[in-house]
XYZ file of C-alpha atoms in Angstrom:
567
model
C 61.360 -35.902 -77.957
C 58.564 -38.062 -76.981
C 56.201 -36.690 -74.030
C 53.876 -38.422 -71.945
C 51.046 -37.115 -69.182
C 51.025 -39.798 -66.637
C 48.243 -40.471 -64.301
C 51.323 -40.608 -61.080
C 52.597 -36.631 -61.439
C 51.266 -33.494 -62.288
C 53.892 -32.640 -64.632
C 54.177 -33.818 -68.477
C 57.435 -36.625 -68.317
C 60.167 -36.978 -71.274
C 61.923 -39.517 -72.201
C 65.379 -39.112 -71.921
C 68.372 -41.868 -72.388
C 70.039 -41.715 -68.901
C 73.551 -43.473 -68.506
C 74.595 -45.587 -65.587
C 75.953 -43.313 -62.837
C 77.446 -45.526 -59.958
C 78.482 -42.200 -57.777
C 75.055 -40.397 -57.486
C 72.185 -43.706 -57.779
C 69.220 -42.089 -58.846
C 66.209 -44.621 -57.549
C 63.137 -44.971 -60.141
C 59.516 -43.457 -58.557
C 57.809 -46.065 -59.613
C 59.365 -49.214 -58.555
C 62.153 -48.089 -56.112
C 65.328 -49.500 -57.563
C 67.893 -47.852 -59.605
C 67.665 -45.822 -63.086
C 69.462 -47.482 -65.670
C 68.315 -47.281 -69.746
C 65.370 -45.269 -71.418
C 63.403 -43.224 -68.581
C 60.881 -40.929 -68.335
C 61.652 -37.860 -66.454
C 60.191 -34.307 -65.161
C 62.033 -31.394 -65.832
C 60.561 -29.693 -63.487
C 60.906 -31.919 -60.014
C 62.931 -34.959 -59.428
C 60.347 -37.068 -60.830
C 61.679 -39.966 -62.438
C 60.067 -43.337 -63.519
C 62.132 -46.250 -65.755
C 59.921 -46.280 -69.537
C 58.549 -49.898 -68.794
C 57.462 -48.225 -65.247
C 55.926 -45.168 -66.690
C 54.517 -47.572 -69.745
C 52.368 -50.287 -66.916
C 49.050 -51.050 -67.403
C 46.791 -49.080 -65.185
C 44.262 -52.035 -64.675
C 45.550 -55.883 -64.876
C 43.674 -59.140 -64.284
C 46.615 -61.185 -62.474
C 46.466 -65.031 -61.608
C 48.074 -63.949 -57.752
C 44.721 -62.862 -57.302
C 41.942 -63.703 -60.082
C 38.736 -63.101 -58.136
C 39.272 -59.584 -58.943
C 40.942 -56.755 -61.500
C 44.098 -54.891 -59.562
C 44.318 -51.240 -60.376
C 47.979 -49.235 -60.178
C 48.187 -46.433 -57.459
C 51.130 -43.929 -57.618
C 51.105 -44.227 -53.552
C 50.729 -46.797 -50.773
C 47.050 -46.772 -50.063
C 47.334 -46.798 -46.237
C 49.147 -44.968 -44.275
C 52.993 -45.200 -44.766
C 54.724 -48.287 -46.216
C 52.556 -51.589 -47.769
C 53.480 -55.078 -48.074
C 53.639 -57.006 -51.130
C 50.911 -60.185 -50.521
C 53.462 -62.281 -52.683
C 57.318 -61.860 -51.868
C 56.275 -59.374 -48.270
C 58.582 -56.792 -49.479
C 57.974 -53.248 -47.847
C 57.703 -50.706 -50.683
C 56.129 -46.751 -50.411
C 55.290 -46.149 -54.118
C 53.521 -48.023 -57.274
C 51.198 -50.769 -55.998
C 48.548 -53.015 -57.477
C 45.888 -52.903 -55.759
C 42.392 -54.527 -54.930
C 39.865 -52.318 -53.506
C 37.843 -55.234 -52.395
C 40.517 -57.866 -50.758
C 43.062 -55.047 -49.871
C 45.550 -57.399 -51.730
C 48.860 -55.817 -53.034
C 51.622 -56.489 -55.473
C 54.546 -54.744 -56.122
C 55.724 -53.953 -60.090
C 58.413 -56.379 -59.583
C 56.186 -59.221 -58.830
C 53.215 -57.986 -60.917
C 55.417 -58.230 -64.110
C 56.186 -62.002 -63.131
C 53.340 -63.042 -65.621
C 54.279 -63.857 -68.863
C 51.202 -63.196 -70.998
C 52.315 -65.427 -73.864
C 52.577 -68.323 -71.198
C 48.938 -69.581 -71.324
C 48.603 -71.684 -68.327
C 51.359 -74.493 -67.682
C 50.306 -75.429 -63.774
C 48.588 -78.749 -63.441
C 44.566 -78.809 -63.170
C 43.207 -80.949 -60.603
C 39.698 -81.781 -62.039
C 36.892 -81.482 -59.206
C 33.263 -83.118 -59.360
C 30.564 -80.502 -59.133
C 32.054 -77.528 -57.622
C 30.470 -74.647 -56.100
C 29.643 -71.933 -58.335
C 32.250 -70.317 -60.016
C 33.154 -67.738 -63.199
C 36.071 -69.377 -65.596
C 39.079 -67.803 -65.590
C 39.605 -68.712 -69.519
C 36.405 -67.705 -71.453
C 34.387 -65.866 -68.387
C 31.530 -67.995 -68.284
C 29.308 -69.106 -65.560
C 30.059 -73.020 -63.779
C 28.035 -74.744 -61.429
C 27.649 -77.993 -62.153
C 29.324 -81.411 -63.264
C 32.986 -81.600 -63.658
C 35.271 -78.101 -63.424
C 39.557 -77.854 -62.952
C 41.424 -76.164 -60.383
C 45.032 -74.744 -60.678
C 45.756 -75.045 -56.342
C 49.041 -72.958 -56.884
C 47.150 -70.146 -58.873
C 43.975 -70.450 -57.016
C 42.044 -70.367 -60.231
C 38.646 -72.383 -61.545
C 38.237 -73.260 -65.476
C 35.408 -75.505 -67.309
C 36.924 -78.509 -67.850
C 36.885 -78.169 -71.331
C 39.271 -74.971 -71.360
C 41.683 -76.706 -68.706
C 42.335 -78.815 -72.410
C 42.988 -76.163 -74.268
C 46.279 -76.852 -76.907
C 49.322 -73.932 -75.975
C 49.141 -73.175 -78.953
C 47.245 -73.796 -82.570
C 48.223 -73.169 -86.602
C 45.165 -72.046 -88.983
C 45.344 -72.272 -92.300
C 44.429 -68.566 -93.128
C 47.136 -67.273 -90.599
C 50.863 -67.358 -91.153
C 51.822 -67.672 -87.590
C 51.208 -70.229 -84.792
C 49.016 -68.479 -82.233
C 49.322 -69.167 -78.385
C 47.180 -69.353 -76.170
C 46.769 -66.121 -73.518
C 45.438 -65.647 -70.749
C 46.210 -61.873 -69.966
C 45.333 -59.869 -73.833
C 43.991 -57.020 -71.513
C 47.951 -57.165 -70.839
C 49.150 -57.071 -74.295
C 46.591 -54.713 -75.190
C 46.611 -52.207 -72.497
C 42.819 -52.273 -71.762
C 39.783 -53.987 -70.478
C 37.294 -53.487 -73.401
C 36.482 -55.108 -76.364
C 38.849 -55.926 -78.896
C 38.111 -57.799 -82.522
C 38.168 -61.480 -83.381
C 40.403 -62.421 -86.572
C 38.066 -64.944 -87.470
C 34.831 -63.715 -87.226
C 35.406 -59.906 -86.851
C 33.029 -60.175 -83.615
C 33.896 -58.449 -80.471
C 35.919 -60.530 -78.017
C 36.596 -59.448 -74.169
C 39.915 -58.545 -73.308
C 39.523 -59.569 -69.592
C 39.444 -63.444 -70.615
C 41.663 -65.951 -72.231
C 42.198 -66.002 -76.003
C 44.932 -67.239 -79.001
C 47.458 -64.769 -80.056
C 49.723 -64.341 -82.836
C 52.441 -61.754 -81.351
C 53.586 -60.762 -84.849
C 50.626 -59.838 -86.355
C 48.805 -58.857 -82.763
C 46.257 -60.910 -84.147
C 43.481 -62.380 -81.766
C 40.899 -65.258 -81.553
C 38.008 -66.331 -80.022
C 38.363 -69.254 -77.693
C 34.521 -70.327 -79.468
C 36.088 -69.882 -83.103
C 38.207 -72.693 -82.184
C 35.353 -75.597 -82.817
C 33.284 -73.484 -85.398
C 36.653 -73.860 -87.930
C 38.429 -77.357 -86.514
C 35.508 -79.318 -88.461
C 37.182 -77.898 -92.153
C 40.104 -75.972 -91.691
C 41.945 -76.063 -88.218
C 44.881 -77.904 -87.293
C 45.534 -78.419 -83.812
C 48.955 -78.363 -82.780
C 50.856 -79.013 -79.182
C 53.669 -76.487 -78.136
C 56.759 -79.036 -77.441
C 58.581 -76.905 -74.971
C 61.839 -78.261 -75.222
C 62.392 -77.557 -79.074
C 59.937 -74.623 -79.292
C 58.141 -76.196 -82.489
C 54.788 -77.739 -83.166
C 53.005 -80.714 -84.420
C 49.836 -81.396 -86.033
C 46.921 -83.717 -84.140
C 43.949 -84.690 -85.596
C 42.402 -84.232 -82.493
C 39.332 -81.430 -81.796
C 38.209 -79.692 -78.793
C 35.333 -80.805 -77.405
C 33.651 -77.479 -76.365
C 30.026 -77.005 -75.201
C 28.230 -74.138 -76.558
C 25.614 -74.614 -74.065
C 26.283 -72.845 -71.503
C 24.867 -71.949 -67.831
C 25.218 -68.126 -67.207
C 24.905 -65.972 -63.925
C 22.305 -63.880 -65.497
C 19.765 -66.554 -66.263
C 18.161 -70.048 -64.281
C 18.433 -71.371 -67.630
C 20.990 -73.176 -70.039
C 22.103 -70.656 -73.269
C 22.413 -71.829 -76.710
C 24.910 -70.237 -79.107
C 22.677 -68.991 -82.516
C 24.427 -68.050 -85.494
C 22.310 -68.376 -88.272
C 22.692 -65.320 -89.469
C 19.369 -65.739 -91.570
C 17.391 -66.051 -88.913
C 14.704 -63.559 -89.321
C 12.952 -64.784 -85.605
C 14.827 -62.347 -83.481
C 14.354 -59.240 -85.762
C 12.996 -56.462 -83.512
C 14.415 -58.020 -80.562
C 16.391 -56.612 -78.174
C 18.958 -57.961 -75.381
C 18.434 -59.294 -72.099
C 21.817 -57.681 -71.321
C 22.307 -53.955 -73.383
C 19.189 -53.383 -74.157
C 19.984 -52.591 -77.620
C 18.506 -54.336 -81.328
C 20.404 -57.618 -81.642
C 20.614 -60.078 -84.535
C 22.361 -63.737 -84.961
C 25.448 -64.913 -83.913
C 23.683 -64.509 -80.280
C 22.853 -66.396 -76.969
C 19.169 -67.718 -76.724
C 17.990 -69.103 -74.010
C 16.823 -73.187 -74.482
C 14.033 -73.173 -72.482
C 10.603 -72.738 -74.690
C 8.539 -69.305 -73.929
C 11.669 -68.022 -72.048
C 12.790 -65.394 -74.358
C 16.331 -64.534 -72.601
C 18.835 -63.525 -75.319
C 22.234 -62.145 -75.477
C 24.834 -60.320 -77.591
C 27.942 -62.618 -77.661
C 29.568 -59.287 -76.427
C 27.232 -59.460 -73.378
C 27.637 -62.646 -72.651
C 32.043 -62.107 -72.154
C 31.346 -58.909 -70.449
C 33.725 -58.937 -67.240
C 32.246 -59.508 -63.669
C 33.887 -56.547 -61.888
C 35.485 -53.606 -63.882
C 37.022 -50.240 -62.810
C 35.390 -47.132 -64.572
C 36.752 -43.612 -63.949
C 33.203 -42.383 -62.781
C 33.904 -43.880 -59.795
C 36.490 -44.887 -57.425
C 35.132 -48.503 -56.557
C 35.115 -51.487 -58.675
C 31.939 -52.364 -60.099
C 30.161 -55.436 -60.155
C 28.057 -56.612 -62.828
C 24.866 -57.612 -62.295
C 21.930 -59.090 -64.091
C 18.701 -57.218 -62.488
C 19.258 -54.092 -60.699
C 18.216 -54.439 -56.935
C 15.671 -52.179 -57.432
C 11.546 -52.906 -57.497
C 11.744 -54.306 -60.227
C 14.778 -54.080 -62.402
C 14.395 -50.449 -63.510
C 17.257 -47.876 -62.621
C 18.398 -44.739 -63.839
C 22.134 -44.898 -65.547
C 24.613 -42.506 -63.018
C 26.717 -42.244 -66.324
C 23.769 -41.259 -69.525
C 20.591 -40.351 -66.973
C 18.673 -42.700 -69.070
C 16.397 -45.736 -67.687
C 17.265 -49.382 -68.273
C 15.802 -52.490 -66.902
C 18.988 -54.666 -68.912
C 22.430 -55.335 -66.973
C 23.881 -53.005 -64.068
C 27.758 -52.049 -63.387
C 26.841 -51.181 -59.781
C 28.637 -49.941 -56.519
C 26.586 -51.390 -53.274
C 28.385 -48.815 -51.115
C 27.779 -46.374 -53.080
C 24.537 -46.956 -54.685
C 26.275 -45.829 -58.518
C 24.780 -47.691 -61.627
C 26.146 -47.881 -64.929
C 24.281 -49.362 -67.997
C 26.080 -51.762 -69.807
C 26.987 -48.935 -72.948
C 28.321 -46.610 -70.520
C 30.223 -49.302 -68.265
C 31.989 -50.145 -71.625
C 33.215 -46.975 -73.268
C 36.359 -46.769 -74.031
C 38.423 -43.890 -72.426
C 39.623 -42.523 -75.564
C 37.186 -41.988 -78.800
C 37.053 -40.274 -81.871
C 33.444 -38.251 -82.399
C 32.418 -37.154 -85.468
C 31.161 -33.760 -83.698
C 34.911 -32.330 -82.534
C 37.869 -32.338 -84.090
C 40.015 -33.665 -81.172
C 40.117 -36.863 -79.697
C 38.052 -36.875 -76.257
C 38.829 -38.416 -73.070
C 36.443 -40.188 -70.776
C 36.764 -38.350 -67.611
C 34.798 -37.553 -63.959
C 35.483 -34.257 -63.551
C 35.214 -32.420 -60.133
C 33.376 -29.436 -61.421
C 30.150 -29.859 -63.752
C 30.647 -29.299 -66.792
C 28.065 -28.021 -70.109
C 27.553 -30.703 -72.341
C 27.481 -29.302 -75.837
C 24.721 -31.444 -77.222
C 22.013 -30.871 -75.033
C 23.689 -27.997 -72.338
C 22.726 -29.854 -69.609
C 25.752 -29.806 -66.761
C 27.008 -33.235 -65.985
C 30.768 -34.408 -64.057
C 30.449 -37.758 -66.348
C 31.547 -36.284 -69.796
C 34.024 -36.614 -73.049
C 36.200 -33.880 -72.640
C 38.911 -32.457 -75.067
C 42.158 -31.557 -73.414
C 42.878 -29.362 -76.573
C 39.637 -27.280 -76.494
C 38.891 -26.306 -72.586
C 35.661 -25.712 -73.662
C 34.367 -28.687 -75.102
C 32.772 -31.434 -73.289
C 29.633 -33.614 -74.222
C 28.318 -36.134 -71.848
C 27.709 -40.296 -72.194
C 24.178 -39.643 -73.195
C 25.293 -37.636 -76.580
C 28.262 -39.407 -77.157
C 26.242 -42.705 -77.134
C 23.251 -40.653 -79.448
C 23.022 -42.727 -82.809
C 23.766 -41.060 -85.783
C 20.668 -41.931 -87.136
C 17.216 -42.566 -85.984
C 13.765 -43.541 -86.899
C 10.791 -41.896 -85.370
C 7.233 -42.149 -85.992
C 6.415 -39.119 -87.312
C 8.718 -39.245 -90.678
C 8.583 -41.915 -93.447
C 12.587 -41.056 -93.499
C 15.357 -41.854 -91.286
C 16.591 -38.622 -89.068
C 20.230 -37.580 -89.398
C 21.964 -36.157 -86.104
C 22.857 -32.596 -86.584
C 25.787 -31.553 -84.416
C 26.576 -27.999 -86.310
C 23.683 -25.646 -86.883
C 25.183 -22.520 -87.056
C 23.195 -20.310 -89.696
C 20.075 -22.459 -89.955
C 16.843 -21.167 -88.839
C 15.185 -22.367 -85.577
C 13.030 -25.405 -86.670
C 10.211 -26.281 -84.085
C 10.381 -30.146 -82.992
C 7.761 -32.359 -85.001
C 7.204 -34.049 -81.720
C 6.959 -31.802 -78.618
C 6.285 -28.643 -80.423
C 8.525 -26.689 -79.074
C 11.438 -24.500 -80.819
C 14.494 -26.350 -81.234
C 17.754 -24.319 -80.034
C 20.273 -23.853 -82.943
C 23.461 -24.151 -80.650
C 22.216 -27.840 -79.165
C 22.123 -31.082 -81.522
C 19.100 -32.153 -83.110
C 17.588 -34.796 -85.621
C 16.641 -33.463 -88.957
C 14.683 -34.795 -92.128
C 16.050 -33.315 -95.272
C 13.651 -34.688 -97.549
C 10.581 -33.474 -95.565
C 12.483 -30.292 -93.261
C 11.738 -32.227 -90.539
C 13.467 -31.704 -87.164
C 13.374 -33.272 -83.121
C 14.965 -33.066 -79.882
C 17.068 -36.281 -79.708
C 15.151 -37.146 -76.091
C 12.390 -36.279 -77.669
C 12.961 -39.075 -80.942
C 14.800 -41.575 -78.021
C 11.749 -41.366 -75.357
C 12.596 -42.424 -72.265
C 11.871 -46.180 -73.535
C 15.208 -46.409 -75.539
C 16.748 -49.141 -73.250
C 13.837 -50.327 -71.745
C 12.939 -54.122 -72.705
C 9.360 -54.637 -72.369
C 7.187 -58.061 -71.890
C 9.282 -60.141 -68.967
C 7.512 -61.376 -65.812
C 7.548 -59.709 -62.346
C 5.959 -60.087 -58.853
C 4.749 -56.955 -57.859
C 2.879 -56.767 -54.106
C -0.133 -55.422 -56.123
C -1.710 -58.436 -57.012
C -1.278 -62.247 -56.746
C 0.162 -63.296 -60.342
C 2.959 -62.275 -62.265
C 2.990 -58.944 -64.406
C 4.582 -57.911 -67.266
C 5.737 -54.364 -68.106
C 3.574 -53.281 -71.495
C 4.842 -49.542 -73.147
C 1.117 -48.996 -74.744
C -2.087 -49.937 -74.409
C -5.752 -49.221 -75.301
C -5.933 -45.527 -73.832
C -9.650 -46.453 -72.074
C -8.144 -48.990 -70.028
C -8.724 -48.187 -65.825
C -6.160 -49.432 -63.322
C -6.914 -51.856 -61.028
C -5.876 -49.442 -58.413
C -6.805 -45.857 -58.868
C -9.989 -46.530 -61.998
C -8.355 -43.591 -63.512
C -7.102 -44.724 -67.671
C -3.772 -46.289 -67.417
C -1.456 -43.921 -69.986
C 2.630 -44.620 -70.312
C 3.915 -47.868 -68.738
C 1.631 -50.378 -67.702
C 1.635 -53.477 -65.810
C -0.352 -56.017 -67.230
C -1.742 -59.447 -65.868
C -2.060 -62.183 -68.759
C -4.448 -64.859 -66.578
C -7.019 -61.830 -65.353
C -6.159 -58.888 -67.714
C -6.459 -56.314 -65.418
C -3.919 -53.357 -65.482
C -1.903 -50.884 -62.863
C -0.266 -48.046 -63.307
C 3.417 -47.873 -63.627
C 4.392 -44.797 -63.243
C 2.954 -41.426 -61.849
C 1.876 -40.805 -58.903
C -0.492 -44.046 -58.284
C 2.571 -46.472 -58.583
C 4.303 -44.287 -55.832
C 2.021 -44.749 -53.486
C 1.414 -48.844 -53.905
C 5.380 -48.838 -53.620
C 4.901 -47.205 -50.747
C 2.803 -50.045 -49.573
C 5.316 -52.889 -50.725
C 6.300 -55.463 -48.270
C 9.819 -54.554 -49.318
C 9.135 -50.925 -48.691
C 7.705 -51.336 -45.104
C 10.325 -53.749 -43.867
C 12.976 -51.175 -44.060
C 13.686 -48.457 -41.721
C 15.879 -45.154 -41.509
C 18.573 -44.497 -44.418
C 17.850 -47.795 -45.848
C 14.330 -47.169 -46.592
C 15.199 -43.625 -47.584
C 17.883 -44.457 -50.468
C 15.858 -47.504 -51.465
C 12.711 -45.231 -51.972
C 15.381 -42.685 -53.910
C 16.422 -45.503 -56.083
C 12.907 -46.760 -57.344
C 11.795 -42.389 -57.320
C 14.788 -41.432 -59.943
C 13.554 -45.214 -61.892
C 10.048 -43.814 -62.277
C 9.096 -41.536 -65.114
C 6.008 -38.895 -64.032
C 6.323 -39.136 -60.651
């Protein structure tokens, strides 16, 4: 008998065939009408929820409301009964919700959207609109010529507003439609995998579909394969078959993006040796062609496609608030400290303003359910209310991948993100992550010198019996970009952030040798520190630190203190 554990009760809930029963109605808990067909049930309360009820998506991007996600609550979130903001129903139990808007929609109307539908409302086209994000592919729009669906309230380039219903490619059986809910279909928010070009697509944006295969495809692939091998093709509604055009869609690959002042160009020559070394504007992590480069010369600003369809707002279980994503954390100068891995990042922030909570982009985008080569079990992403021992590093953390088979075992984001293999400076040979060292001897770390513990994780050499702390082989650089150009109070030009430099340089501030992070002026070449206890105190001169006051000056100075290394 199938069992589920559903986020709504306590108990675990069967599923049980239940038979029509006109002289005692049993009401579902979920949607508040009457049990009839496959149900999941409690044998230990009254608990009771139909199987499409109990089988809802927790988290649903819904064209009643597309500014934000809606998340499912078991409850009403006020006090007694809410109303439904689209048929002003009174219901008591399952709701989807917007913690921003306070907009709510019952199941019944929630289910109204018919993810194989694409988008069948007419598009009024407007001349250059105020800034918006598409609905379709999840792209900035600010300029020049955008649509507008005035029954859905929804903005799209105009370019996706034409969009076929559906298309036929030659290396796919099917006819795929277009969708613009495959979070829906899917069940999730994250990534999911192209057809075409085995590249990671968003789930929180428009996309073709072949329901048969569950096979999905970029929106972009579209123009990359109409030049030699696509087939456009019309859905003709009234005899549910298609027809082949010769016509192609005319989409720009130049595109404007909220992160950036300037226009993005789409690079996917996968040769292209120019951006080895490089790292994104966005993750912080090593990227390589097909990627977003910025068209402006000297700029620099690049982008994972992944990064570029990341979704605006998303709902994390670290936290109770949606999270907005942003391109520069609102700190001095970019530089926070990840609520989720500890680690520093100056790349794109998953934030909370109320709450001050930051999440890198890597941790913003795990998936709540993983497979690690170091346990057995799968693990769950989970906030837990007690701390709990990571068993990497045995640090205590609430953010951790626990194992609801082994009470015991947790690790947290920082070791579940660790690579399996590193390079460090000190070996000729790549490192190999070590997760069980049961029966080997203590090895002392090449780098810090100090003994390595044979219950935590390390990174080991084989070749050479080599072994180091995995902080100690990350530093605390690992998703830190350097170079960029900042206006710091300290001096009159623009600085960039430099990692190392020539160890008898003085700062401009203190004369003492600038060691660590350094900010560096390329008209004067003079130098200040960046971290330690000089930068603290010309923060603490900042014009942006002095026009505060009260709590607002003290958790701005905690934000930029837990960014600084050496303080």
């Amino acid at each position: 008998m199938e069992k589920m554990e559903h986020f709504s009760h306590i108990h675990p809930l069967l599923l049980k065939q239940e038979k029509i029963d006109n002289n005692n109605l049993v009401l579902c808990s979920g949607c508040e009408n009457p049990i009839s067909g496959p149900v999941f049930s409690c044998d230990k309360c009254n608990y009771i929820l139909h199987k499409t009820c109990a089988e809802m998506a927790r988290h649903v991007k819904h064209p009643f409301h597309p500014q934000h996600p809606l998340v499912l609550l078991s409850t009403s979130p006020y006090e007694g009964r809410y109303i439904c903001d689209s048929c002003r129903g009174l219901f008591r139990n399952f709701v989807y919700h917007c913690y921003i808007c306070s907009y709510d929609l019952d199941v019944s109307c929630a289910s109204q959207c018919n993810p194989d539908d694409g988008h069948k409302h007419e598009f009024m086209s407007v001349t250059n609109p105020k800034s918006f994000v598409c609905y379709a592919c999840g792209l900035q729009g600010n300029e020049g010529l955008a649509c507008l669906c005035t029954i859905c309230q929804i903005w799209v380039h105009s370019s996706c507003a034409e969009l076929p219903l559906a298309v036929r490619i030659k290396s796919h059986d099917h006819p795929l439609k277009l969708t613009y809910d495959l979070h829906h279909i899917y069940g999730f928010w994250g990534s999911i995998t192209c057809g075409v070009c085995n590249g990671a697509m968003s789930a929180a944006f428009a996309g073709y579909f072949c329901s048969t295969c569950r096979f999905p495809v970029h929106l972009k692939c579209l123009q990359e394969d109409l030049r030699d091998e696509w087939e456009a093709a019309a859905e003709d509604e009234k005899s549910s078959t298609y027809y082949e055009t010769d016509e192609s869609l005319d989409i720009d690959f130049t595109y404007s993006f909220f992160g950036h002042e300037h226009l993005l160009k789409l690079k996917d020559e996968e040769s292209d040796l120019r951006y080895s070394g490089k790292l994104c504007d966005g993750c912080s992590q090593p990227i390589m062609p097909p990627l977003f480069s910025c068209e402006e010369e000297n700029c620099g600003f690049i982008l994972h496609q992944s990064c570029v369809e990341l979704p605006r707002t998303t709902l994390h279980p670290f936290h109770a608030h949606p999270l907005t994503l942003l391109p520069k954390a609102p700190n001095y100068d970019g530089i926070y400290r990840c609520d989720g891995c500890k680690r520093l990042s100056n790349g794109f922030v998953y934030r909370c303003d109320v709450c001050q909570f930051d999440l890198d982009v890597c941790c913003g985008s795990l998936q709540e359910r993983i497979e690690h080569e170091s346990h057995v079990h799968p693990l769950l992403l989970k906030k837990t209310t007690v701390a709990r021992q990571c068993k990497g590093c045995h640090r205590w953390s609430k953010h951790v991948f626990v194992c609801e088979v082994c009470e015991d075992f947790a690790i947290d984001c920082g070791c579940a993100t660790l690579p399996r293999g590193a390079w460090c400076m000190y070996d000729k040979h790549p490192l190999s992550l070590n997760y069980f060292a049961e029966g080997l001897r203590e090895y002392e770390c090449g780098i810090c010198n100090e003994k390595t513990c044979p219950k935590q994780w390390f990174y080991y050499c084989d070749d050479c019996d080599y072994g180091a702390h995995p902080y100690c082989v990350e530093g605390k650089s690992r998703l830190v970009k350097f170079g960029g150009s900042f206006q710091y109070d300290v001096h009159s030009h623009p600085l960039a952030l430099v990692e190392e430099i020539d160890q008898n340089t003085k700062c401009e501030a203190c004369g003492e040798c600038c060691n660590g992070w350094t900010l560096e002026c390329g008209q004067c070449k003079i130098y200040f520190h960046r971290e330690g206890q000089c930068f603290w105190k010309q923060f603490k001169k900042s014009a942006k630190y002095l026009e505060l006051s009260g709590i607002t000056r003290h958790r701005y100075a905690a934000n930029v203190l837990t960014s600084t290394p050496n303080i």
